[in-house]
Amino acid sequence: MNIQAQKEKHIMYKNGMPYKKLLLMIVTSFIFMYILMYAMVDKFSNVVPNVNQFYMAGLMTMPMLLIELIIMGGMYGNKKLNTGLIIAGLIGGFFFYVCIRQQAGVTDKPFLRSMIPHHAAAVLMVKKASLKDPEIRALANQIITSQEAEIQQMKAKLEALKK
């Protein structure tokens, strides 16, 4: 490596450029994961932002941070900062896991907002599955009927709670 390239590399690392890109990658990944989790929803009207999607996006993002730092550690020259970020990633992952498992902050409205896309995912799976067995198809039809009715009930309750 020539002297000019070494100077440029030193300036880049001194200015924290790899860490800025890491932050951008993690934030962008979080946003994409949050949005892409709605791929399972049967129709756009059942896309309802909710805290559980937030927790899941966070839970999926934390391992990405850890994997990036472990596999691409050579790009990130500050070992103390790397250690701190790994600890933060582990704590963050544990935090999001506990929030999901304990349903932290999930009261009436957040519960309904979380359940609408969940039920809509069941409807999508049933409608798109290639079911052959008559008993399973009958069960699938019951699922569609019940889940769609419950979605409407939850939407109505959310509207009532706004008043």
Coordinates of N, CA and C in Angstrom, one line a residue:
M1 N 0.9 -1.2 0.0 CA 0.0 0.0 0.0 C 0.9 1.2 0.0
N2 N 0.6 2.2 -0.9 CA 1.5 3.4 -0.9 C 1.1 4.3 0.2
I3 N 2.0 5.3 0.4 CA 1.8 6.3 1.5 C 0.5 7.0 1.4
Q4 N 0.1 7.5 0.2 CA -1.1 8.2 0.0 C -2.3 7.4 0.4
A5 N -2.3 6.1 0.0 CA -3.5 5.2 0.3 C -3.5 5.0 1.8
Q6 N -2.3 4.9 2.5 CA -2.3 4.7 3.9 C -2.9 6.0 4.6
K7 N -2.5 7.2 4.1 CA -3.0 8.4 4.7 C -4.5 8.5 4.6
E8 N -5.0 8.2 3.4 CA -6.5 8.2 3.1 C -7.2 7.2 4.0
K9 N -6.7 6.0 4.2 CA -7.3 5.0 5.1 C -7.3 5.5 6.5
H10 N -6.1 6.1 7.0 CA -6.1 6.7 8.3 C -7.1 7.8 8.5
I11 N -7.2 8.7 7.6 CA -8.2 9.8 7.7 C -9.6 9.2 7.7
M12 N -9.9 8.2 6.9 CA -11.2 7.6 6.9 C -11.5 7.0 8.3
Y13 N -10.6 6.2 8.8 CA -10.8 5.6 10.1 C -10.9 6.6 11.2
K14 N -10.0 7.6 11.1 CA -10.0 8.7 12.2 C -11.4 9.4 12.2
N15 N -12.0 9.6 11.1 CA -13.3 10.3 11.0 C -14.4 9.4 11.3
G16 N -14.2 8.1 11.6 CA -15.2 7.2 11.9 C -16.1 6.7 10.8
M17 N -15.7 6.9 9.6 CA -16.5 6.6 8.4 C -17.1 5.1 8.5
P18 N -16.3 4.1 8.8 CA -16.9 2.8 8.8 C -18.0 2.6 9.8
Y19 N -17.9 3.3 10.9 CA -18.9 3.3 12.0 C -20.2 4.0 11.5
K20 N -20.0 5.1 10.8 CA -21.2 5.8 10.3 C -21.9 5.0 9.3
K21 N -21.2 4.2 8.4 CA -21.8 3.3 7.5 C -22.5 2.2 8.2
L22 N -21.8 1.7 9.3 CA -22.5 0.6 10.1 C -23.8 1.1 10.6
L23 N -23.8 2.3 11.2 CA -25.0 2.8 11.7 C -26.1 3.0 10.6
L24 N -25.7 3.5 9.5 CA -26.6 3.6 8.4 C -27.2 2.3 8.0
M25 N -26.3 1.2 7.9 CA -26.7 -0.1 7.5 C -27.7 -0.7 8.5
I26 N -27.5 -0.5 9.8 CA -28.3 -1.0 10.9 C -29.7 -0.3 10.8
V27 N -29.7 1.0 10.8 CA -31.0 1.8 10.7 C -31.8 1.4 9.5
T28 N -31.1 1.4 8.3 CA -31.8 1.0 7.1 C -32.3 -0.4 7.1
S29 N -31.6 -1.3 7.7 CA -32.0 -2.7 7.8 C -33.2 -2.8 8.7
F30 N -33.2 -2.1 9.8 CA -34.3 -2.1 10.7 C -35.6 -1.6 10.0
I31 N -35.5 -0.5 9.3 CA -36.6 0.1 8.6 C -37.2 -0.9 7.5
F32 N -36.3 -1.5 6.8 CA -36.7 -2.5 5.8 C -37.3 -3.7 6.4
M33 N -36.8 -4.2 7.5 CA -37.3 -5.4 8.2 C -38.7 -5.1 8.7
Y34 N -38.9 -3.9 9.3 CA -40.2 -3.5 9.8 C -41.2 -3.5 8.7
I35 N -40.9 -2.9 7.5 CA -41.8 -2.8 6.4 C -42.0 -4.2 5.8
L36 N -41.0 -5.0 5.6 CA -41.1 -6.3 4.9 C -41.9 -7.3 5.7
M37 N -42.0 -7.1 7.0 CA -42.8 -8.0 7.8 C -44.3 -8.0 7.4
Y38 N -44.7 -6.9 6.8 CA -46.1 -6.8 6.3 C -46.3 -7.6 5.0
A39 N -45.3 -8.2 4.5 CA -45.4 -9.0 3.2 C -46.5 -10.1 3.4
M40 N -46.7 -10.6 4.7 CA -47.6 -11.7 4.9 C -49.1 -11.2 5.1
V41 N -49.3 -9.9 5.0 CA -50.7 -9.4 5.2 C -51.4 -9.6 3.9
D42 N -52.7 -10.0 4.0 CA -53.5 -10.3 2.8 C -53.9 -9.1 2.0
K43 N -54.1 -7.9 2.6 CA -54.4 -6.7 1.8 C -53.9 -5.5 2.5
F44 N -53.7 -4.4 1.8 CA -53.1 -3.2 2.3 C -53.9 -2.6 3.5
S45 N -55.2 -2.7 3.4 CA -56.0 -2.2 4.5 C -55.7 -2.8 5.9
N46 N -55.1 -4.0 5.8 CA -54.7 -4.7 7.1 C -53.3 -4.5 7.5
V47 N -52.6 -3.6 6.9 CA -51.3 -3.1 7.3 C -51.5 -2.1 8.4
V48 N -51.2 -2.5 9.6 CA -51.4 -1.6 10.8 C -50.1 -1.5 11.5
P49 N -49.5 -0.4 11.6 CA -48.2 -0.3 12.4 C -48.5 -0.6 13.8
N50 N -47.5 -1.4 14.4 CA -47.7 -1.9 15.8 C -46.4 -2.1 16.4
V51 N -46.4 -2.2 17.7 CA -45.3 -2.3 18.6 C -44.6 -3.7 18.4
N52 N -45.4 -4.8 18.1 CA -44.8 -6.1 18.0 C -43.9 -6.2 16.7
Q53 N -44.3 -5.5 15.6 CA -43.5 -5.4 14.4 C -42.2 -4.7 14.8
F54 N -42.3 -3.6 15.6 CA -41.1 -2.9 16.0 C -40.1 -3.8 16.8
Y55 N -40.7 -4.5 17.7 CA -39.9 -5.4 18.5 C -39.2 -6.5 17.6
M56 N -39.9 -7.0 16.7 CA -39.4 -8.1 15.8 C -38.3 -7.5 14.9
A57 N -38.5 -6.3 14.4 CA -37.5 -5.7 13.5 C -36.2 -5.5 14.4
G58 N -36.4 -5.0 15.6 CA -35.3 -4.8 16.5 C -34.5 -6.1 16.8
L59 N -35.3 -7.1 17.1 CA -34.7 -8.4 17.4 C -33.9 -9.0 16.2
M60 N -34.4 -8.8 15.0 CA -33.7 -9.2 13.8 C -32.5 -8.4 13.4
T61 N -32.5 -7.1 13.8 CA -31.4 -6.2 13.5 C -30.2 -6.4 14.4
M62 N -30.5 -6.8 15.7 CA -29.3 -6.9 16.6 C -28.3 -8.0 16.1
P63 N -28.8 -9.2 15.7 CA -27.8 -10.2 15.2 C -27.1 -9.7 14.0
M64 N -27.7 -8.8 13.2 CA -27.0 -8.3 12.0 C -25.8 -7.5 12.4
L65 N -26.0 -6.7 13.5 CA -24.9 -5.9 14.0 C -23.8 -6.8 14.5
L66 N -24.1 -7.8 15.2 CA -23.1 -8.7 15.8 C -22.4 -9.4 14.6
I67 N -23.1 -9.9 13.7 CA -22.5 -10.7 12.6 C -21.6 -9.8 11.8
E68 N -22.0 -8.5 11.5 CA -21.2 -7.6 10.8 C -19.9 -7.3 11.5
L69 N -20.0 -7.1 12.8 CA -18.7 -6.8 13.6 C -17.8 -8.0 13.7
I70 N -18.4 -9.2 13.8 CA -17.6 -10.4 13.9 C -16.9 -10.8 12.6
I71 N -17.7 -10.8 11.5 CA -17.2 -11.2 10.2 C -16.3 -10.2 9.6
M72 N -16.8 -8.9 9.7 CA -16.1 -7.8 9.0 C -15.3 -7.0 10.0
G73 N -14.9 -7.5 11.1 CA -14.3 -6.8 12.2 C -13.0 -6.0 11.7
G74 N -12.3 -6.5 10.7 CA -11.2 -5.7 10.2 C -11.5 -4.4 9.7
M75 N -12.7 -4.1 9.3 CA -13.1 -2.8 8.7 C -13.3 -1.8 9.9
Y76 N -13.5 -2.3 11.1 CA -13.8 -1.5 12.2 C -12.6 -1.5 13.2
G77 N -11.8 -0.5 13.1 CA -10.5 -0.5 13.8 C -10.5 -0.2 15.3
N78 N -11.5 0.3 15.8 CA -11.6 0.7 17.2 C -12.1 -0.5 18.0
K79 N -11.2 -1.3 18.6 CA -11.5 -2.5 19.3 C -12.4 -2.2 20.5
K80 N -12.2 -1.1 21.2 CA -13.0 -0.8 22.4 C -14.5 -0.5 21.9
L81 N -14.6 0.3 20.9 CA -15.9 0.6 20.4 C -16.6 -0.7 19.8
N82 N -15.8 -1.6 19.2 CA -16.4 -2.8 18.7 C -16.9 -3.6 19.9
T83 N -16.1 -3.7 20.9 CA -16.6 -4.5 22.1 C -17.8 -3.9 22.7
G84 N -17.9 -2.6 22.8 CA -19.1 -1.9 23.2 C -20.3 -2.1 22.4
L85 N -20.1 -2.1 21.1 CA -21.2 -2.4 20.1 C -21.7 -3.8 20.2
I86 N -20.7 -4.7 20.4 CA -21.1 -6.1 20.6 C -22.0 -6.3 21.8
I87 N -21.5 -5.7 22.9 CA -22.3 -5.7 24.2 C -23.6 -5.1 24.0
A88 N -23.7 -3.9 23.3 CA -24.9 -3.2 23.1 C -25.9 -4.1 22.2
G89 N -25.3 -4.8 21.2 CA -26.1 -5.7 20.3 C -26.7 -6.8 21.1
L90 N -25.9 -7.4 22.0 CA -26.4 -8.5 22.9 C -27.5 -8.0 23.8
I91 N -27.2 -6.9 24.4 CA -28.3 -6.3 25.3 C -29.5 -6.0 24.6
G92 N -29.3 -5.3 23.4 CA -30.5 -4.9 22.6 C -31.3 -6.2 22.1
G93 N -30.6 -7.2 21.7 CA -31.3 -8.4 21.3 C -32.1 -9.0 22.5
F94 N -31.4 -9.1 23.6 CA -32.1 -9.6 24.8 C -33.3 -8.7 25.2
F95 N -33.2 -7.4 25.1 CA -34.2 -6.4 25.4 C -35.4 -6.7 24.4
F96 N -35.2 -6.8 23.1 CA -36.3 -7.0 22.2 C -36.9 -8.3 22.4
Y97 N -36.1 -9.3 22.7 CA -36.7 -10.7 22.9 C -37.6 -10.6 24.1
V98 N -37.2 -10.0 25.2 CA -38.0 -9.9 26.4 C -39.3 -9.1 26.2
C99 N -39.1 -8.0 25.4 CA -40.3 -7.2 25.1 C -41.4 -8.0 24.3
I100 N -40.9 -8.8 23.4 CA -41.9 -9.7 22.6 C -42.5 -10.7 23.5
R101 N -41.7 -11.4 24.3 CA -42.2 -12.5 25.1 C -43.1 -12.0 26.2
Q102 N -42.8 -10.8 26.8 CA -43.6 -10.3 27.9 C -44.7 -9.3 27.4
Q103 N -44.7 -9.1 26.1 CA -45.6 -8.1 25.4 C -45.6 -6.8 26.2
A104 N -44.4 -6.3 26.3 CA -44.1 -5.0 27.0 C -44.8 -3.9 26.3
G105 N -45.6 -3.1 27.0 CA -46.3 -2.0 26.5 C -47.5 -2.3 25.6
V106 N -47.9 -3.6 25.7 CA -49.0 -4.0 24.9 C -50.3 -3.9 25.7
T107 N -51.1 -2.9 25.5 CA -52.4 -2.7 26.2 C -53.4 -2.9 25.1
D108 N -54.6 -2.4 25.4 CA -55.7 -2.6 24.5 C -55.5 -2.3 23.0
K109 N -55.2 -1.0 22.8 CA -55.0 -0.5 21.4 C -53.8 -1.2 20.7
P110 N -52.6 -1.2 21.4 CA -51.5 -1.9 20.7 C -51.7 -3.4 20.5
F111 N -52.5 -4.0 21.3 CA -52.9 -5.4 21.1 C -53.7 -5.6 19.8
L112 N -54.7 -4.7 19.7 CA -55.5 -4.8 18.5 C -54.7 -4.5 17.2
R113 N -53.9 -3.5 17.3 CA -53.0 -3.1 16.2 C -52.1 -4.2 15.8
S114 N -51.6 -5.0 16.8 CA -50.8 -6.1 16.5 C -51.5 -7.3 15.9
M115 N -52.7 -7.5 16.4 CA -53.5 -8.7 16.0 C -54.1 -8.6 14.6
I116 N -54.3 -7.4 14.1 CA -54.9 -7.3 12.8 C -54.0 -7.9 11.7
P117 N -52.7 -7.4 11.6 CA -51.8 -8.0 10.6 C -51.6 -9.5 10.9
H118 N -51.6 -9.9 12.1 CA -51.4 -11.3 12.5 C -52.5 -12.2 11.9
H119 N -53.8 -11.7 12.1 CA -54.9 -12.4 11.5 C -54.9 -12.4 10.0
A120 N -54.5 -11.2 9.4 CA -54.4 -11.0 8.0 C -53.4 -12.0 7.4
A121 N -52.4 -12.3 8.1 CA -51.4 -13.2 7.6 C -52.0 -14.6 7.5
A122 N -52.8 -15.0 8.5 CA -53.4 -16.3 8.5 C -54.4 -16.4 7.2
V123 N -55.1 -15.3 7.0 CA -56.0 -15.3 5.8 C -55.2 -15.5 4.5
L124 N -54.1 -14.7 4.4 CA -53.3 -14.9 3.2 C -52.8 -16.3 3.0
M125 N -52.2 -16.9 4.1 CA -51.7 -18.3 4.0 C -52.8 -19.2 3.5
V126 N -54.0 -19.1 4.1 CA -55.1 -20.0 3.8 C -55.5 -19.8 2.3
K127 N -55.6 -18.6 1.9 CA -56.1 -18.3 0.6 C -55.1 -18.7 -0.5
K128 N -53.8 -18.7 -0.2 CA -52.8 -19.0 -1.2 C -52.3 -20.4 -1.1
A129 N -52.6 -21.1 -0.1 CA -52.1 -22.5 0.1 C -52.8 -23.4 -0.9
S130 N -52.0 -24.4 -1.4 CA -52.6 -25.4 -2.4 C -53.0 -26.6 -1.5
L131 N -54.2 -26.5 -1.0 CA -54.8 -27.5 -0.1 C -55.6 -28.5 -0.9
K132 N -55.3 -29.8 -0.7 CA -56.0 -30.9 -1.4 C -57.0 -31.6 -0.5
D133 N -56.6 -31.9 0.8 CA -57.4 -32.7 1.7 C -58.7 -31.9 2.0
P134 N -59.8 -32.6 1.8 CA -61.1 -31.9 2.0 C -61.3 -31.4 3.5
E135 N -60.8 -32.1 4.4 CA -60.9 -31.7 5.8 C -60.1 -30.4 6.1
I136 N -58.9 -30.4 5.5 CA -58.0 -29.2 5.7 C -58.6 -28.0 4.9
R137 N -59.2 -28.3 3.7 CA -59.9 -27.2 3.0 C -61.1 -26.6 3.8
A138 N -61.8 -27.5 4.4 CA -63.0 -27.1 5.3 C -62.4 -26.2 6.4
L139 N -61.4 -26.7 7.1 CA -60.8 -26.0 8.2 C -60.3 -24.6 7.7
A140 N -59.7 -24.6 6.5 CA -59.2 -23.3 5.9 C -60.3 -22.4 5.7
N141 N -61.4 -22.8 5.2 CA -62.6 -21.9 5.0 C -63.1 -21.4 6.3
Q142 N -63.1 -22.2 7.3 CA -63.5 -21.7 8.7 C -62.5 -20.6 9.2
I143 N -61.2 -20.9 8.9 CA -60.2 -19.9 9.3 C -60.4 -18.6 8.6
I144 N -60.7 -18.6 7.3 CA -60.9 -17.4 6.6 C -62.1 -16.6 7.2
T145 N -63.2 -17.3 7.4 CA -64.4 -16.7 7.9 C -64.2 -16.1 9.3
S146 N -63.6 -16.9 10.2 CA -63.4 -16.4 11.5 C -62.4 -15.3 11.6
Q147 N -61.3 -15.4 10.9 CA -60.2 -14.4 11.0 C -60.7 -13.1 10.4
E148 N -61.4 -13.1 9.2 CA -61.9 -11.9 8.6 C -62.9 -11.2 9.5
A149 N -63.8 -12.0 10.2 CA -64.7 -11.4 11.1 C -64.0 -10.8 12.3
E150 N -63.0 -11.5 12.8 CA -62.3 -10.9 13.9 C -61.5 -9.6 13.5
I151 N -61.0 -9.6 12.3 CA -60.3 -8.4 11.8 C -61.3 -7.2 11.8
Q152 N -62.5 -7.4 11.3 CA -63.5 -6.4 11.3 C -63.9 -6.0 12.7
Q153 N -64.0 -6.9 13.6 CA -64.3 -6.6 15.0 C -63.2 -5.8 15.7
M154 N -62.0 -6.2 15.4 CA -60.9 -5.4 16.0 C -60.8 -4.0 15.4
K155 N -61.0 -3.8 14.1 CA -61.0 -2.5 13.5 C -62.1 -1.6 14.1
A156 N -63.3 -2.2 14.3 CA -64.4 -1.5 14.9 C -64.1 -1.1 16.3
K157 N -63.5 -2.0 17.1 CA -63.1 -1.7 18.4 C -62.0 -0.6 18.5
L158 N -61.1 -0.6 17.6 CA -60.1 0.5 17.5 C -60.8 1.8 17.3
E159 N -61.7 1.8 16.4 CA -62.4 3.1 16.1 C -63.2 3.6 17.3
A160 N -63.8 2.6 18.0 CA -64.6 3.0 19.2 C -63.7 3.5 20.3
L161 N -62.5 3.0 20.4 CA -61.5 3.4 21.4 C -60.9 4.8 21.1
K162 N -61.0 5.3 19.8 CA -60.6 6.6 19.5 C -61.5 7.7 20.0
K163 N -62.7 7.3 20.3 CA -63.7 8.3 20.7 C -63.6 8.6 22.2

